[in-house]
Coordinates of C-alpha atoms and ligand atoms in Angstrom, one line a residue:
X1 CA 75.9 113.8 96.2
X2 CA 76.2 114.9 92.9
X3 CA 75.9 111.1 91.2
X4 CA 72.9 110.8 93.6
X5 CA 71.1 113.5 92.0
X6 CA 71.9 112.7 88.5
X7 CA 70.8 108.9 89.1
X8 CA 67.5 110.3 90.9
X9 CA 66.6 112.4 88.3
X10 CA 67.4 110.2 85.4
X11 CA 64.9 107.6 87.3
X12 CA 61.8 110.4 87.6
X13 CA 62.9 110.8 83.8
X14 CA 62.6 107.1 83.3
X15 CA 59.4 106.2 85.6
X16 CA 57.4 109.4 83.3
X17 CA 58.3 107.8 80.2
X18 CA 57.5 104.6 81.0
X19 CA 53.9 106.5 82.8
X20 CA 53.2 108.2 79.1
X21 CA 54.0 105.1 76.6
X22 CA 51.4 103.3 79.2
X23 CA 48.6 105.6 79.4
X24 CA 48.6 105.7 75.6
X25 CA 48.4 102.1 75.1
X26 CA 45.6 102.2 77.8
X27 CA 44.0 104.6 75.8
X28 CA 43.9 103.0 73.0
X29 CA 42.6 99.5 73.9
X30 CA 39.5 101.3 75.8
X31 CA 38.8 103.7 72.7
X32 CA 39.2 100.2 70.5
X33 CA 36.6 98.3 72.5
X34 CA 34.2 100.8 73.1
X35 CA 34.3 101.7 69.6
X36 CA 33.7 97.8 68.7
X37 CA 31.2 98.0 71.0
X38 CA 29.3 100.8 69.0
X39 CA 30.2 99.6 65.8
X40 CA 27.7 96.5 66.9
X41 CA 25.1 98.8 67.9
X42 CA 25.1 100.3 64.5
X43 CA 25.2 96.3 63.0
X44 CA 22.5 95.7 65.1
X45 CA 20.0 98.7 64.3
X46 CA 20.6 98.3 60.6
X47 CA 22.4 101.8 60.6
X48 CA 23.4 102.4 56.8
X49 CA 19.4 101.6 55.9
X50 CA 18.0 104.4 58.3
X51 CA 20.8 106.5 58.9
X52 CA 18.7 109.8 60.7
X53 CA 17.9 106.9 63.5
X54 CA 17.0 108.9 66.9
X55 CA 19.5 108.8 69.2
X56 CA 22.2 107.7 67.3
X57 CA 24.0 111.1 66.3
X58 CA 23.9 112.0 69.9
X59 CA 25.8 108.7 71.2
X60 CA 28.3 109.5 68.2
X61 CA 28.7 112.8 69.4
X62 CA 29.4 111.9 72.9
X63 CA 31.7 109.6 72.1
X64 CA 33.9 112.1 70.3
X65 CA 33.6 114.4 73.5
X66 CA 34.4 110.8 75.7
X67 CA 37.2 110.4 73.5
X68 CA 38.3 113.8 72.7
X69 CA 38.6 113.2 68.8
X70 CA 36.2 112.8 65.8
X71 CA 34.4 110.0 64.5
X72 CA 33.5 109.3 61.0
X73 CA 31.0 106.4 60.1
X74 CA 31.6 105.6 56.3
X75 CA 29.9 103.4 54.0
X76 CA 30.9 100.7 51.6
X77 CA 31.1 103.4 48.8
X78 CA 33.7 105.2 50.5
X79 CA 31.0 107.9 51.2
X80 CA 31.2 109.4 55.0
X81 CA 27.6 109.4 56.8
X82 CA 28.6 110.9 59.6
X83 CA 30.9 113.1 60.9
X84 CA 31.0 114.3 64.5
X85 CA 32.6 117.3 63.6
X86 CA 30.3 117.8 60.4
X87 CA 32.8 118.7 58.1
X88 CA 33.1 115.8 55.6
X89 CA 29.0 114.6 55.7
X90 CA 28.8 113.6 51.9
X91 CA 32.5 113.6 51.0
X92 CA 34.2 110.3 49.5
X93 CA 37.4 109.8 52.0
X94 CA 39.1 107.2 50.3
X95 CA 42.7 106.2 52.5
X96 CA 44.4 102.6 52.0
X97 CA 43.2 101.9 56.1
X98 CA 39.3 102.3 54.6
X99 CA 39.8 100.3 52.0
X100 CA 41.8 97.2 54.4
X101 CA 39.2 97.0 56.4
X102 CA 36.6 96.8 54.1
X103 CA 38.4 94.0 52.2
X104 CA 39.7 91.8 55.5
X105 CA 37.2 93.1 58.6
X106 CA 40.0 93.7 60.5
X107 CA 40.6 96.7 62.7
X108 CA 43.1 98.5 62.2
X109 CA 45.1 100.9 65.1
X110 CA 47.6 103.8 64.7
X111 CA 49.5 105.6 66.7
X112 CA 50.4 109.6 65.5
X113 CA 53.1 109.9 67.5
X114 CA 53.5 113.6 66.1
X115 CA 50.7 114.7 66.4
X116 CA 49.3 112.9 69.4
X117 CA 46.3 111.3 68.3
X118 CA 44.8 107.4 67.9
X119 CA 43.8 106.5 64.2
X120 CA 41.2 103.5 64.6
X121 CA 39.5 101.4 61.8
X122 CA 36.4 99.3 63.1
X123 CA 34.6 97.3 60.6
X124 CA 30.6 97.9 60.6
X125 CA 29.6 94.0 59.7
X126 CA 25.7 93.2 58.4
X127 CA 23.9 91.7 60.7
X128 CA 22.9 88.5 58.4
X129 CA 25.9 87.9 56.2
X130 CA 29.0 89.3 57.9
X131 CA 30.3 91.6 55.1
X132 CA 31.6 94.6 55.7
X133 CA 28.7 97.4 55.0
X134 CA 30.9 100.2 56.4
X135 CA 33.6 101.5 58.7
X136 CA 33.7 103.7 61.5
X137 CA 36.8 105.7 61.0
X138 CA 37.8 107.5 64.7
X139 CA 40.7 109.4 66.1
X140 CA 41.6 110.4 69.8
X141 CA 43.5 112.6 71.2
X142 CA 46.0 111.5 73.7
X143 CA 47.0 115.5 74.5
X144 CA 45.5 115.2 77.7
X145 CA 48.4 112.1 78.4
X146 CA 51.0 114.9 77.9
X147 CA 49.2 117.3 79.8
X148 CA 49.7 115.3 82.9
X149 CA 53.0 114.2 81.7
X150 CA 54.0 118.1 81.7
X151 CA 52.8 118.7 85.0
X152 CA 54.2 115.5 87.0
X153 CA 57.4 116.6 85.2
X154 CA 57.4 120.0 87.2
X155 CA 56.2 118.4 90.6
X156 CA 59.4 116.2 90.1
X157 CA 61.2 119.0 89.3
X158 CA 60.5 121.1 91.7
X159 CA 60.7 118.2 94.2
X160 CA 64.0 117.5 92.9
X161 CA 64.9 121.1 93.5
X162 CA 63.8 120.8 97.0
X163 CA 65.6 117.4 98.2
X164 CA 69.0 119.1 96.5
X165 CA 68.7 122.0 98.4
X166 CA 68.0 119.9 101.7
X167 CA 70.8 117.8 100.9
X168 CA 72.7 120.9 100.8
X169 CA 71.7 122.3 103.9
X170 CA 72.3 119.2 105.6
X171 CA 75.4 118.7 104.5
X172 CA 76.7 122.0 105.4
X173 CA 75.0 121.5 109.0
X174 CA 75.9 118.1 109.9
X175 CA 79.5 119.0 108.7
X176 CA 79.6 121.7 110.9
X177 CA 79.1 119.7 114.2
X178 CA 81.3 116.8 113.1
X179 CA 83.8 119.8 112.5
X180 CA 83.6 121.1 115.2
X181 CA 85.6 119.1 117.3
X182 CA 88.5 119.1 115.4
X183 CA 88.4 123.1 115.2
X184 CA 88.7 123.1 119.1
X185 CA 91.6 120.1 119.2
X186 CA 93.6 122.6 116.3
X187 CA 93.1 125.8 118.4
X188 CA 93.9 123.5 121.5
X189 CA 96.9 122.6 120.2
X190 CA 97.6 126.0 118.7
X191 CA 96.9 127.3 122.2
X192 CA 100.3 125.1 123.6
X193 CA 102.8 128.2 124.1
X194 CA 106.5 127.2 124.8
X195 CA 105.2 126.6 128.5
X196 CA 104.2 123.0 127.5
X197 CA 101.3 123.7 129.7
X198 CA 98.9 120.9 129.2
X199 CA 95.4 122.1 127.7
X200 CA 92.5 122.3 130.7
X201 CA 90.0 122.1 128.4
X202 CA 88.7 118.8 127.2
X203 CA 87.2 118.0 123.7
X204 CA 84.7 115.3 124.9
X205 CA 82.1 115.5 122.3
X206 CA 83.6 111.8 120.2
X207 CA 85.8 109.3 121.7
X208 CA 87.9 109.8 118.9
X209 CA 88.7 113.3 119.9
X210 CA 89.1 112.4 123.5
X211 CA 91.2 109.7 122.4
X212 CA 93.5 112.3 120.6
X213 CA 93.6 115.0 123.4
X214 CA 94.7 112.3 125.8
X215 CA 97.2 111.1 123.4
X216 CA 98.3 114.5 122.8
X217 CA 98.3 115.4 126.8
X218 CA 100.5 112.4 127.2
X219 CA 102.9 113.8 124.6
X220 CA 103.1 117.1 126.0
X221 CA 103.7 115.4 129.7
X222 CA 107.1 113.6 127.9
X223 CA 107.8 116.8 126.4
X224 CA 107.9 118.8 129.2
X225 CA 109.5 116.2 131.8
X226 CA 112.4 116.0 128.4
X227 CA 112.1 119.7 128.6
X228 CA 112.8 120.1 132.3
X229 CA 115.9 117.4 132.5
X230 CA 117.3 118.9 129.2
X231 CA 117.1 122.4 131.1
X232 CA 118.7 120.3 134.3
X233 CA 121.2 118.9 132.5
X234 CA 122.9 122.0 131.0
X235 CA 122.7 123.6 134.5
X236 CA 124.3 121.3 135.9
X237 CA 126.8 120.9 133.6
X238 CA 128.1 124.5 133.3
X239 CA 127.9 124.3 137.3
X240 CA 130.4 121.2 137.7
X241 CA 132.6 122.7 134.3
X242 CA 132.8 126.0 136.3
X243 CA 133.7 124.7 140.2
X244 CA 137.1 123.8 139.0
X245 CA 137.6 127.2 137.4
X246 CA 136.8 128.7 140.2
X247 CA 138.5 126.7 142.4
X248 CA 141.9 127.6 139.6
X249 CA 140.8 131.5 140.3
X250 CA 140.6 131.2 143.8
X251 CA 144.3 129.6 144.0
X252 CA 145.6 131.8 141.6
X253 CA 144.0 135.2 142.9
X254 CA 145.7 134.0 146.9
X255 CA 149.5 133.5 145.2
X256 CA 149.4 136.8 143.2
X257 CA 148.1 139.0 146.2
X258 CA 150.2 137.7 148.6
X259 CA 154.2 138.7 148.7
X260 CA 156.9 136.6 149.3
X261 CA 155.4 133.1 149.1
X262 CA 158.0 130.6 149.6
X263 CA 158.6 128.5 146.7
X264 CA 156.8 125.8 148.2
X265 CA 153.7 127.4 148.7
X266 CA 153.7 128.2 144.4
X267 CA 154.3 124.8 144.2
X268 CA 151.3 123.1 145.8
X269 CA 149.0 126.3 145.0
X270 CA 150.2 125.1 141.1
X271 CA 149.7 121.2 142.1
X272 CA 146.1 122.2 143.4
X273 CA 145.5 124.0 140.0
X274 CA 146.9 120.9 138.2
X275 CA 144.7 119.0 139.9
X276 CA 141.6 121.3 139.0
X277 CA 142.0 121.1 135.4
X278 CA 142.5 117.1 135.9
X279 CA 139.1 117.4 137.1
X280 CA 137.9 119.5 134.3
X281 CA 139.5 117.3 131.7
X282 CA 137.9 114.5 133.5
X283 CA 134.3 116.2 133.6
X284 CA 135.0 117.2 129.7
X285 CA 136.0 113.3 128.8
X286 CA 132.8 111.6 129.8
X287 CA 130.4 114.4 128.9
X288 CA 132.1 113.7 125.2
X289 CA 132.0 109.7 125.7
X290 CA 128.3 110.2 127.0
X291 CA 127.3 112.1 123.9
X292 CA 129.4 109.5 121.9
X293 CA 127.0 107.1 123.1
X294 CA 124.4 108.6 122.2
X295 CA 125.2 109.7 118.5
X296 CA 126.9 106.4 117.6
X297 CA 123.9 104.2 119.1
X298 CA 123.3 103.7 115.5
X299 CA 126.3 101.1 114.8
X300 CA 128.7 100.5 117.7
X301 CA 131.6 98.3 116.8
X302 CA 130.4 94.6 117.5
X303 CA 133.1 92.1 117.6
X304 CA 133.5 88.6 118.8
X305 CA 135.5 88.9 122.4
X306 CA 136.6 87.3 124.8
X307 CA 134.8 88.7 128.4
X308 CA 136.6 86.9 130.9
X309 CA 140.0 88.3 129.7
X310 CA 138.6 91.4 129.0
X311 CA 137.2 91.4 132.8
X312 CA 140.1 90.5 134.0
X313 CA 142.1 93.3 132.3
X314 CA 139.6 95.8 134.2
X315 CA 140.6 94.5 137.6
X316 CA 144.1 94.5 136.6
X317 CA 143.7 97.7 136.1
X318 CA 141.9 98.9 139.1
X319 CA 144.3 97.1 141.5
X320 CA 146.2 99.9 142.5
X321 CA 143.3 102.1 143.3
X322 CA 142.2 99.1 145.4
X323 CA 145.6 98.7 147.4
X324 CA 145.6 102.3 148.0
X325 CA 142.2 102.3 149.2
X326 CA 142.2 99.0 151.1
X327 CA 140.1 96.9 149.2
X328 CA 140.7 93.4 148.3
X329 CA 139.4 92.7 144.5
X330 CA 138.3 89.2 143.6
X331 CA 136.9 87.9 140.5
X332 CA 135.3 84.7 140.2
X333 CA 134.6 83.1 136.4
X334 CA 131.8 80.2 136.0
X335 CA 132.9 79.5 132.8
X336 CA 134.2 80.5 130.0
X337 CA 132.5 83.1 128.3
X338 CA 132.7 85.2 124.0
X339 CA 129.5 87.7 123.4
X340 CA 129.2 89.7 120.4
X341 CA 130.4 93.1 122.2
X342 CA 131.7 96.8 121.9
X343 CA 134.5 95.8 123.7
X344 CA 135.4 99.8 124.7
X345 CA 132.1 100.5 125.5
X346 CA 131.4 97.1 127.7
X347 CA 134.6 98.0 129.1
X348 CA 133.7 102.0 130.1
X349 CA 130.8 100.3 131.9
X350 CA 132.1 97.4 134.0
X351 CA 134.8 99.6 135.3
X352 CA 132.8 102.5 136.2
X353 CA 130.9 99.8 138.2
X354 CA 134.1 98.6 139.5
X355 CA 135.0 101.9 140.1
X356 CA 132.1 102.5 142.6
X357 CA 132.4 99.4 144.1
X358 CA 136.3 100.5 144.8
X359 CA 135.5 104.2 145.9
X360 CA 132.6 103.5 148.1
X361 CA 133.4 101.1 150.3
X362 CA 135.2 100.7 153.7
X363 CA 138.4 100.6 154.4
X364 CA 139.4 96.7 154.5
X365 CA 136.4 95.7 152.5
X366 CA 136.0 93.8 149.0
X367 CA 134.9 94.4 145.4
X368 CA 133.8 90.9 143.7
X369 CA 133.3 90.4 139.7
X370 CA 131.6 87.7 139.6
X371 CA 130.7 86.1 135.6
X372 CA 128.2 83.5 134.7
X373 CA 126.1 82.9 131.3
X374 CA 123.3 80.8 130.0
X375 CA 122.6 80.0 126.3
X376 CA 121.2 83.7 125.8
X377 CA 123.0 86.4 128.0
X378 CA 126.0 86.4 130.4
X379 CA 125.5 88.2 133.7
X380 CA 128.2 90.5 135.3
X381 CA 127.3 90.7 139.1
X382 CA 129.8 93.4 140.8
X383 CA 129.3 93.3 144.9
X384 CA 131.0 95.5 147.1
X385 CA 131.2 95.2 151.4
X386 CA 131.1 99.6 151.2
X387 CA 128.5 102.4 152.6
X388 CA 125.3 101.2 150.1
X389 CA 123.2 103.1 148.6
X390 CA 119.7 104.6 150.4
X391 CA 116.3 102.9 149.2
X392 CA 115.1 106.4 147.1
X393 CA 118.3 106.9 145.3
X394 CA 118.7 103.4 143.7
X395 CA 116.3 105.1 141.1
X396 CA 118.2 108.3 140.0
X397 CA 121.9 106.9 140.4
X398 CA 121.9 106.4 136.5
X399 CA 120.6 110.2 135.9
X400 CA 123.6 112.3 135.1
X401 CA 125.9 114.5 137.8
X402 CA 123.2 112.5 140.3
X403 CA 125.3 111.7 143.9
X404 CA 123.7 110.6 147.0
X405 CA 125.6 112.2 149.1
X406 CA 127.3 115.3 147.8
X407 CA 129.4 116.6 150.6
X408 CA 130.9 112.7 151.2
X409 CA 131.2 112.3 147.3
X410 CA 133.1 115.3 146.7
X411 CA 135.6 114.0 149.2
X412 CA 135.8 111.0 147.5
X413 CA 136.1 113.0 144.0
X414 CA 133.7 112.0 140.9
X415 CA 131.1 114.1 138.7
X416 CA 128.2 111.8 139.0
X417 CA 128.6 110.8 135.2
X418 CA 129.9 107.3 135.9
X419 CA 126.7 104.8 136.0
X420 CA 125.0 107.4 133.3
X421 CA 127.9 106.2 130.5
X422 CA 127.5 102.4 132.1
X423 CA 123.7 102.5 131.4
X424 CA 124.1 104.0 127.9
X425 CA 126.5 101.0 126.9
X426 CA 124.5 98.8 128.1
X427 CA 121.0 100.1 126.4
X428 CA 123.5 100.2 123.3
X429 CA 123.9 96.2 123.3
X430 CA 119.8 95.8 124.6
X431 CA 121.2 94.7 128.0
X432 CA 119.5 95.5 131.1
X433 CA 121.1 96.5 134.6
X434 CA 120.1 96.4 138.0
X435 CA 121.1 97.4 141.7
X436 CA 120.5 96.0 144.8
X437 CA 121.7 97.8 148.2
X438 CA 121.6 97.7 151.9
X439 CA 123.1 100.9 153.4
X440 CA 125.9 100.2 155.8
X441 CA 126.4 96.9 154.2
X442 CA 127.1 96.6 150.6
X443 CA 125.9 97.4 147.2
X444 CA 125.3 94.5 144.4
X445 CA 125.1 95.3 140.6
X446 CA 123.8 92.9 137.8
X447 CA 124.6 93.7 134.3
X448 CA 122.8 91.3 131.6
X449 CA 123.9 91.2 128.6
X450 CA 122.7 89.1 125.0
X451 CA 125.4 86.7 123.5
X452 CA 124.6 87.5 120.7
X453 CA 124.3 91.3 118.9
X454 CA 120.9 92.4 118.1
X455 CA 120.0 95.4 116.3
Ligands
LIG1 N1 128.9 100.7 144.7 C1 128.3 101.8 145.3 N2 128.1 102.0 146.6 C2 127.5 103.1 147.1 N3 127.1 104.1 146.4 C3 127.3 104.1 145.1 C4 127.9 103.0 144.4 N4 127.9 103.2 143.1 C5 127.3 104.4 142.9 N5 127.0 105.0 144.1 C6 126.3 106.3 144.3 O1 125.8 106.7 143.1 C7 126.3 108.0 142.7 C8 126.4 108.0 141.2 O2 127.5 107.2 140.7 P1 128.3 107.6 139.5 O3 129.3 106.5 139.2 O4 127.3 107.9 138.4 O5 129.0 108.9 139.9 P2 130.3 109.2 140.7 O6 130.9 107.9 141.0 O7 129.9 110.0 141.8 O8 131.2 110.0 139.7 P3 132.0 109.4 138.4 O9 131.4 110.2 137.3 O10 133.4 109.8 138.7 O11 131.7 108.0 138.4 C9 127.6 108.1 143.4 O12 127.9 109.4 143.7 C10 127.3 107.4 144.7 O13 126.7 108.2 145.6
LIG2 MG1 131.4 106.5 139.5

């Protein structure tokens, strides 16, 4: 704004100059030719041998008044005639113009730029022989030129004065609406309490703003839904770490208040408690390896390995739990297969799959590993001939403690961690997983996996 004001009023500056130096020069060339034109006159009516000639010292007169100056008519002895302010009539004016013109005829123009007047010098010529027989010798005043000079010079000013102050005020009022807007995202967002309640109120007035309420809405929607399961999650951990204690409380309180318990009793009351803080350290184990996941997602420890012998290590060592649940475990290896793994991690998730497979199925079913690979990923498939899973759960069997059916899993024993550590391993190597089910039938999960490491 404030190089737009300088640059305008340097330009009115400029443009009046330029106005000034032009209305002089205009000046002068009209006073020059019409005082050529009465320097002829005089040639013509033989001036300087009647000078009292009628008429005569009224046009000189009203030429001064046209011209706003004085004019002197002088002749060849350097004697001034005439004098239209009558001041010098009879006087010798001698100056080194006079005597130039007399000698070449020219005319001769100066500019006073001092003291604001024309000084002209028109040669008088006889009418038969063209010598010089006298001079007129006139001045004009060009105050009137700085007289209108002065006044455009306060119209601009004032003008200029006027346009800053508009500028100003519409400035300050256009930046007000454009603000405006913004004021009512800030105390929008200021608004947000610890509720994450999303803001009712629009801010429709740009699509910009719109743009960043929606953005911000969306935020607040994760926020709160990370909010809620954050708030779900510590529930329902400090509900499954305090069931076994109170289970432990329960036992103990029944052996202390009752007398005489046979020896036996103590014993399984203290194998039950055993058992509880099993449970406990179980619980406490994968919360930790869970939260491991997480932290370490940065850099897990990627080596070369073998999967096939590291697959068949899991079912080695998940036979037992098969034979005792009556489950025959097969695995079945189209080819040979090295990916660039976390070989404790890729081994936490197949055998929690594995795991599943074993605890949920039927008595005189089968658990089959099967593992395949193409030139990018290998695939784990893990199908089981057990109870499946219902249609609505497949979704929330990765959220953590989540059990389909909780009376029939406690029987079977588990926290509902399991597939939430499988999950994190394999969003750790950028794999995917996926499960397919038919309740009553059997439950098939695919893990995928890249060959190769990518950060
Ligand atoms: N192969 C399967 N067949 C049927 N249901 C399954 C299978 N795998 C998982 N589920 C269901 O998904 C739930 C979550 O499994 P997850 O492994 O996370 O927990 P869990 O097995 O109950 O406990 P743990 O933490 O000991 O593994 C299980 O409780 C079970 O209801
Ligand atoms: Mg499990």
């Amino acid at each position: 704004m404030l190089v737009g004001i300088i640059a305008s009023s340097i330009m009115s500056q400029n443009i009046l100059s330029n106005y000034q130096s032009r209305a002089v020069s205009q000046q002068t060339t009209t006073a020059v030719s019409q005082f050529r034109i009465l320097a002829n006159h005089l040639a013509s009516a033989d001036y300087f041998n009647d000078i009292e000639q009628e008429g005569i010292e009224n046009e000189l007169s009203l030429f001064s008044g046209f011209f706003s100056g004085r004019i002197m008519i002088i002749d060849s002895n350097f004697n001034v005639v005439s004098d239209s302010y009558q001041m010098s009539v009879g006087k010798a004016m001698i100056a080194s113009e006079i005597i130039n013109c007399f000698a070449d005829g020219k005319t001769v123009q100066n500019y006073d730029d001092v003291n604001k007047y024309i000084e002209i010098v028109i040669p008088i010529f006889n009418a038969k022989d063209e010598t010089v027989d006298g001079v007129i010798f006139a001045s004009s005043s060009t105050q009137s030129v700085y007289n209108t000079v002065d006044v455009l010079s306060r119209k601009a000013g004032i003008l200029m004065v006027a346009i800053i102050l508009f500028i100003i005020i519409f400035a300050m009022i256009m930046s007000s609406i454009l603000v405006r807007p913004f004021e009512r995202i800030t105390k929008a967002i200021k608004s947000v309490d610890n509720g994450l309640a999303v803001p009712e109120e629009k801010i429709l007035d740009y699509l910009e703003t719109e743009e960043i309420m929606d953005a911000f809405s969306t935020l607040l929607t994760k926020m709160r839904s990370l909010d809620e399961s954050r708030e779900e999650f510590v529930s329902n951990v400090s509900h499954e770490l305090k069931t076994p204690l109170a289970s432990m409380k329960v036992l103990a309180d029944s052996i202390r208040s009752a007398d005489d318990v046979p020896i036996e009793t103590y014993k399984e009351f203290m194998d039950d408690i055993g058992d509880e803080v099993d449970r406990e350290n179980t619980i406490i184990t994968d919360l930790l390896s869970l939260v491991k996941m997480d932290k370490t997602s940065g850099k897990p420890n990627i080596k070369s390995t073998d999967v096939n012998s590291m697959i068949a290590g899991i079912i080695k060592r998940l036979k037992p739990i098969g034979d005792k649940n009556n489950v025959e475990l097969v695995f079945s290896e189209e080819r040979q297969v090295t990916a660039e793994i976390d070989e404790t991690k890729m081994t936490l998730a197949i055998t929690n799959l594995v795991e599943n497979a074993i605890k949920y199925n039927k008595p005189g079913g089968w658990v089959r590993v099967e593992l395949d690979a193409d030139h990018q990923f290998f695939a784990c498939k893990v199908s089981d001939s057990g109870i499946g899973i219902p249609k609505d759960s497949l979704d929330r069997i990765y959220e953590r403690f989540y059990r389909v059916d909780k009376s029939h899993s406690r029987e079977i024993g588990g926290t509902g961690l399991g597939l939430a550590i499988t999950r994190s391993a394999i969003l750790l190597h950028r794999g995917a997983i996926k499960a397919t089910s038919i309740e009553g039938e059997g439950t098939t999960f695919v893990v995928r996996i890249p060959l190769k490491y990518v950060i």
